[in-house]
PDB file of C-alpha atoms in Angstrom:
ATOM      1  CA  MET A  11      -3.386 -19.064 -10.201  1.00  0.00           C
ATOM      2  CA  ALA A  12      -3.834 -15.906 -12.012  1.00  0.00           C
ATOM      3  CA  THR A  13      -1.854 -13.019 -13.277  1.00  0.00           C
ATOM      4  CA  LEU A  14      -2.566  -9.424 -12.095  1.00  0.00           C
ATOM      5  CA  THR A  15      -1.965  -6.735 -14.581  1.00  0.00           C
ATOM      6  CA  THR A  16      -1.630  -3.053 -13.332  1.00  0.00           C
ATOM      7  CA  THR A  17      -1.448  -0.169 -15.744  1.00  0.00           C
ATOM      8  CA  VAL A  18      -0.589   3.536 -14.906  1.00  0.00           C
ATOM      9  CA  THR A  19      -1.393   5.946 -17.721  1.00  0.00           C
ATOM     10  CA  GLU A  20      -0.632   9.650 -17.659  1.00  0.00           C
ATOM     11  CA  THR A  21      -2.055  11.918 -20.369  1.00  0.00           C
ATOM     12  CA  LEU A  22      -1.048  15.706 -20.554  1.00  0.00           C
ATOM     13  CA  THR A  23      -1.009  18.253 -23.344  1.00  0.00           C
ATOM     14  CA  LEU A  24       0.758  21.241 -22.261  1.00  0.00           C
ATOM     15  CA  ASN A  25       1.248  24.177 -24.904  1.00  0.00           C
ATOM     16  CA  GLY A  26       0.248  21.884 -27.559  1.00  0.00           C
ATOM     17  CA  GLN A  27       3.153  19.363 -26.628  1.00  0.00           C
ATOM     18  CA  LYS A  28       1.902  15.909 -25.382  1.00  0.00           C
ATOM     19  CA  TYR A  29       3.457  14.233 -22.332  1.00  0.00           C
ATOM     20  CA  ASN A  30       1.975  10.796 -22.117  1.00  0.00           C
ATOM     21  CA  SER A  31       3.133   7.652 -20.529  1.00  0.00           C
ATOM     22  CA  THR A  32       1.969   4.147 -19.784  1.00  0.00           C
ATOM     23  CA  GLN A  33       3.505   1.751 -17.399  1.00  0.00           C
ATOM     24  CA  THR A  34       2.223  -1.773 -17.207  1.00  0.00           C
ATOM     25  CA  LYS A  35       3.390  -4.442 -14.777  1.00  0.00           C
ATOM     26  CA  SER A  36       2.212  -8.046 -14.744  1.00  0.00           C
ATOM     27  CA  ILE A  37       2.425 -10.073 -11.404  1.00  0.00           C
ATOM     28  CA  ALA A  38       2.014 -13.814 -11.816  1.00  0.00           C
ATOM     29  CA  SER A  39       0.917 -16.621  -9.351  1.00  0.00           C
ATOM     30  CA  ILE A  40      -1.814 -14.586  -7.769  1.00  0.00           C
ATOM     31  CA  THR A  41      -3.917 -16.980  -5.541  1.00  0.00           C
ATOM     32  CA  GLN A  42      -5.962 -14.595  -3.447  1.00  0.00           C
ATOM     33  CA  CYS A  43      -7.395 -11.038  -3.777  1.00  0.00           C
ATOM     34  CA  LEU A  44      -8.817  -8.894  -1.064  1.00  0.00           C
ATOM     35  CA  THR A  45     -10.802  -5.632  -1.864  1.00  0.00           C
ATOM     36  CA  THR A  46     -12.641  -3.794   0.813  1.00  0.00           C
ATOM     37  CA  VAL A  47     -13.666  -0.412   1.777  1.00  0.00           C
ATOM     38  CA  ILE A  48     -12.821   0.926   5.327  1.00  0.00           C
ATOM     39  CA  THR A  49     -14.516   4.014   6.794  1.00  0.00           C
ATOM     40  CA  CYS A  50     -11.871   5.824   8.803  1.00  0.00           C
ATOM     41  CA  ASN A  51     -12.147   8.685  11.157  1.00  0.00           C
ATOM     42  CA  ASP A  52      -9.676  11.148  12.609  1.00  0.00           C
ATOM     43  CA  THR A  53      -8.564   8.417  15.139  1.00  0.00           C
ATOM     44  CA  GLU A  54      -6.054   5.849  13.891  1.00  0.00           C
ATOM     45  CA  SER A  55      -7.885   2.912  12.152  1.00  0.00           C
ATOM     46  CA  VAL A  56      -5.844  -0.304  11.493  1.00  0.00           C
ATOM     47  CA  LEU A  57      -6.177  -1.272   7.839  1.00  0.00           C
ATOM     48  CA  LEU A  58      -3.959  -4.337   7.649  1.00  0.00           C
ATOM     49  CA  THR A  59      -1.664  -6.451   9.634  1.00  0.00           C
ATOM     50  CA  PHE A  60       1.206  -8.520   8.564  1.00  0.00           C
ATOM     51  CA  ALA A  61       3.214 -11.342  10.298  1.00  0.00           C
ATOM     52  CA  ASP A  62       5.601 -14.138   9.180  1.00  0.00           C
ATOM     53  CA  ASP A  63       3.613 -17.208   8.322  1.00  0.00           C
ATOM     54  CA  ALA A  64       0.448 -15.781   9.408  1.00  0.00           C
ATOM     55  CA  THR A  65      -2.708 -17.661   9.719  1.00  0.00           C
ATOM     56  CA  GLY A  66      -6.213 -16.861  10.328  1.00  0.00           C
ATOM     57  CA  ILE A  67      -8.482 -14.043   9.118  1.00  0.00           C
ATOM     58  CA  GLY A  68      -7.286 -10.558   9.669  1.00  0.00           C
ATOM     59  CA  THR A  69      -3.393 -10.930   9.572  1.00  0.00           C
ATOM     60  CA  PHE A  70      -1.724 -11.635   6.316  1.00  0.00           C
ATOM     61  CA  ASP A  71       1.549 -13.556   5.651  1.00  0.00           C
ATOM     62  CA  ARG A  72       3.924 -10.624   4.780  1.00  0.00           C
ATOM     63  CA  HIS A  73       5.899 -13.081   2.312  1.00  0.00           C
ATOM     64  CA  SER A  74       2.683 -13.678   0.307  1.00  0.00           C
ATOM     65  CA  VAL A  75       1.963 -10.048  -0.516  1.00  0.00           C
ATOM     66  CA  SER A  76       2.526  -9.437  -4.321  1.00  0.00           C
ATOM     67  CA  TYR A  77       0.580  -5.996  -4.701  1.00  0.00           C
ATOM     68  CA  LEU A  78      -0.915  -3.488  -2.507  1.00  0.00           C
ATOM     69  CA  ARG A  79      -2.950  -0.407  -3.274  1.00  0.00           C
ATOM     70  CA  ILE A  80      -4.675   1.789  -0.973  1.00  0.00           C
ATOM     71  CA  SER A  81      -7.119   4.517  -2.256  1.00  0.00           C
ATOM     72  CA  ASN A  82      -8.705   7.468  -0.537  1.00  0.00           C
ATOM     73  CA  LEU A  83     -12.348   7.592  -2.015  1.00  0.00           C
ATOM     74  CA  ASP A  84     -13.073  10.956  -0.436  1.00  0.00           C
ATOM     75  CA  ALA A  85     -13.793  13.944  -2.450  1.00  0.00           C
ATOM     76  CA  THR A  86     -12.536  16.527  -0.127  1.00  0.00           C
ATOM     77  CA  ASP A  87     -10.420  15.234   2.881  1.00  0.00           C
ATOM     78  CA  TYR A  88      -7.009  13.656   2.868  1.00  0.00           C
ATOM     79  CA  ILE A  89      -5.863  10.562   4.902  1.00  0.00           C
ATOM     80  CA  THR A  90      -2.414   9.797   6.523  1.00  0.00           C
ATOM     81  CA  LEU A  91      -1.261   6.293   6.124  1.00  0.00           C
ATOM     82  CA  ALA A  92       1.357   5.017   8.772  1.00  0.00           C
ATOM     83  CA  PHE A  93       3.473   2.032   8.143  1.00  0.00           C
ATOM     84  CA  LYS A  94       4.706   0.481  11.264  1.00  0.00           C
ATOM     85  CA  ASP A  95       7.144  -2.132  12.126  1.00  0.00           C
ATOM     86  CA  GLY A  96       7.008  -3.927  15.521  1.00  0.00           C
ATOM     87  CA  THR A  97       8.498  -0.951  17.327  1.00  0.00           C
ATOM     88  CA  ALA A  98       7.885   2.672  17.295  1.00  0.00           C
ATOM     89  CA  SER A  99       9.233   2.935  13.702  1.00  0.00           C
ATOM     90  CA  VAL A 100       6.807   4.701  11.283  1.00  0.00           C
ATOM     91  CA  TYR A 101       6.890   5.785   7.609  1.00  0.00           C
ATOM     92  CA  ALA A 102       3.875   8.053   7.064  1.00  0.00           C
ATOM     93  CA  VAL A 103       2.486   9.432   3.812  1.00  0.00           C
ATOM     94  CA  ARG A 104      -0.401  11.782   2.862  1.00  0.00           C
ATOM     95  CA  VAL A 105      -2.966  10.541   0.368  1.00  0.00           C
ATOM     96  CA  ASP A 106      -5.107  13.332  -0.874  1.00  0.00           C
ATOM     97  CA  ALA A 107      -8.746  13.066  -1.847  1.00  0.00           C
ATOM     98  CA  GLY A 108      -9.143  10.923  -4.726  1.00  0.00           C
ATOM     99  CA  SER A 109      -5.686   9.719  -4.871  1.00  0.00           C
ATOM    100  CA  SER A 110      -4.066   6.275  -4.369  1.00  0.00           C
ATOM    101  CA  PHE A 111      -0.843   5.056  -2.906  1.00  0.00           C
ATOM    102  CA  VAL A 112       0.781   1.771  -4.302  1.00  0.00           C
ATOM    103  CA  VAL A 113       2.966   0.066  -1.706  1.00  0.00           C
ATOM    104  CA  PRO A 114       6.156  -0.886  -3.245  1.00  0.00           C
ATOM    105  CA  ILE A 115       6.762  -4.648  -3.295  1.00  0.00           C
ATOM    106  CA  SER A 116      10.285  -6.051  -3.924  1.00  0.00           C
ATOM    107  CA  ASN A 117      10.720  -7.960  -7.125  1.00  0.00           C
ATOM    108  CA  THR A 118      12.937 -10.705  -5.391  1.00  0.00           C
ATOM    109  CA  SER A 119      11.852 -14.310  -4.909  1.00  0.00           C
ATOM    110  CA  ASN A 120      11.104 -13.459  -1.409  1.00  0.00           C
ATOM    111  CA  GLU A 121       8.641 -10.553  -2.044  1.00  0.00           C
ATOM    112  CA  THR A 122       7.944  -8.771   1.212  1.00  0.00           C
ATOM    113  CA  PRO A 123       6.637  -5.147   1.676  1.00  0.00           C
ATOM    114  CA  LEU A 124       9.645  -3.396   3.026  1.00  0.00           C
ATOM    115  CA  MET A 125      10.198   0.383   3.635  1.00  0.00           C
ATOM    116  CA  PHE A 126      12.466   2.627   5.376  1.00  0.00           C
ATOM    117  CA  ALA A 127      10.792   3.247   8.675  1.00  0.00           C
ATOM    118  CA  THR A 128      12.375   4.963  11.670  1.00  0.00           C
ATOM    119  CA  ASN A 129      11.405   7.160  14.491  1.00  0.00           C
ATOM    120  CA  ASP A 130      14.883   8.905  14.800  1.00  0.00           C
ATOM    121  CA  ASN A 131      18.129   9.095  12.707  1.00  0.00           C
ATOM    122  CA  ALA A 132      17.058   7.325   9.597  1.00  0.00           C
ATOM    123  CA  ASN A 133      19.637   4.745   8.489  1.00  0.00           C
ATOM    124  CA  VAL A 134      18.742   4.344   4.759  1.00  0.00           C
ATOM    125  CA  SER A 135      20.907   1.105   4.459  1.00  0.00           C
ATOM    126  CA  THR A 136      18.366  -0.750   6.866  1.00  0.00           C
ATOM    127  CA  MET A 137      14.670  -1.531   5.747  1.00  0.00           C
ATOM    128  CA  VAL A 138      12.235  -2.904   8.085  1.00  0.00           C
ATOM    129  CA  GLU A 139       9.184  -5.226   7.600  1.00  0.00           C
ATOM    130  CA  ILE A 140       5.692  -3.574   7.818  1.00  0.00           C
ATOM    131  CA  ASP A 141       3.710  -5.003  10.690  1.00  0.00           C
ATOM    132  CA  THR A 142       0.689  -2.622  10.597  1.00  0.00           C
ATOM    133  CA  ILE A 143      -0.689  -0.110   8.250  1.00  0.00           C
ATOM    134  CA  THR A 144      -2.974   2.525   9.793  1.00  0.00           C
ATOM    135  CA  ALA A 145      -5.152   5.359   8.371  1.00  0.00           C
ATOM    136  CA  ASP A 146      -6.144   8.729   9.929  1.00  0.00           C
ATOM    137  CA  ALA A 147      -8.812  10.911   8.256  1.00  0.00           C
ATOM    138  CA  SER A 148      -7.911  14.562   8.181  1.00  0.00           C
ATOM    139  CA  SER A 149     -11.542  15.446   9.047  1.00  0.00           C
ATOM    140  CA  GLY A 150     -14.781  13.595   9.522  1.00  0.00           C
ATOM    141  CA  THR A 151     -14.909  10.190   7.881  1.00  0.00           C
ATOM    142  CA  VAL A 152     -13.265   9.048   4.731  1.00  0.00           C
ATOM    143  CA  ASP A 153     -13.808   5.727   2.896  1.00  0.00           C
ATOM    144  CA  VAL A 154     -10.520   3.946   2.038  1.00  0.00           C
ATOM    145  CA  GLU A 155     -10.283   1.188  -0.432  1.00  0.00           C
ATOM    146  CA  VAL A 156      -7.736  -1.634   0.040  1.00  0.00           C
ATOM    147  CA  TYR A 157      -6.713  -3.799  -2.761  1.00  0.00           C
ATOM    148  CA  LEU A 158      -4.398  -6.644  -1.664  1.00  0.00           C
ATOM    149  CA  ALA A 159      -3.241  -9.452  -3.934  1.00  0.00           C
ATOM    150  CA  LEU A 160      -1.408 -12.496  -2.438  1.00  0.00           C
ATOM    151  CA  ASN A 161       0.697 -15.171  -4.135  1.00  0.00           C
ATOM    152  CA  ALA A 162       0.038 -17.956  -1.676  1.00  0.00           C
ATOM    153  CA  THR A 163      -2.848 -19.276   0.367  1.00  0.00           C
ATOM    154  CA  THR A 164      -3.505 -17.686   3.886  1.00  0.00           C
ATOM    155  CA  SER A 165      -5.189 -20.309   5.973  1.00  0.00           C
TER     156      SER A 165
END
C-alpha cells in the first residue's frame, strides 16, 4: 500500500499584495492507480464505469475509489463531463482547455464518489452514486487524462 499526496497551490500578486494558498491532502492505503489519456470527440465518450463489488477490467468498484482527477489536455477546446447514475440523472460540468476537475470523494470509512445528480426538481438532501462518467468535446477531438487511485484490489 502507498499514500497519495495531492497539492493545490495558488500564487497571485495583485497590486503588490500576495494572495497565495497551498492545500495538501494525503490519502493512505492506495493499492492501485490508473492513468490514461482518452481522445474524445463531440459524441459522448465513456471515460469510466463504476459498480458495487465490480470485477474485471473496465468497471471499477465504486467503494474503492479514493481519488479521481479528470484533466482537459487541449489548448483550445473545452469538454463537458457528465456524471450519471443508473437512471437519467446527470450532473454536468464544463472543463476548459488546460483545466482539471477533481471529483469530490467522501472522507468517511465507506468512500464512494457521490454527487447531487437529478434530471428534474433537485432534492439536495439526496445524493446518488455515480455509475458512469462521460466526456464530450466542444469541437473536434480533445485528449482527456484520467487519474484514478483505488484503495482495494479490483480483480
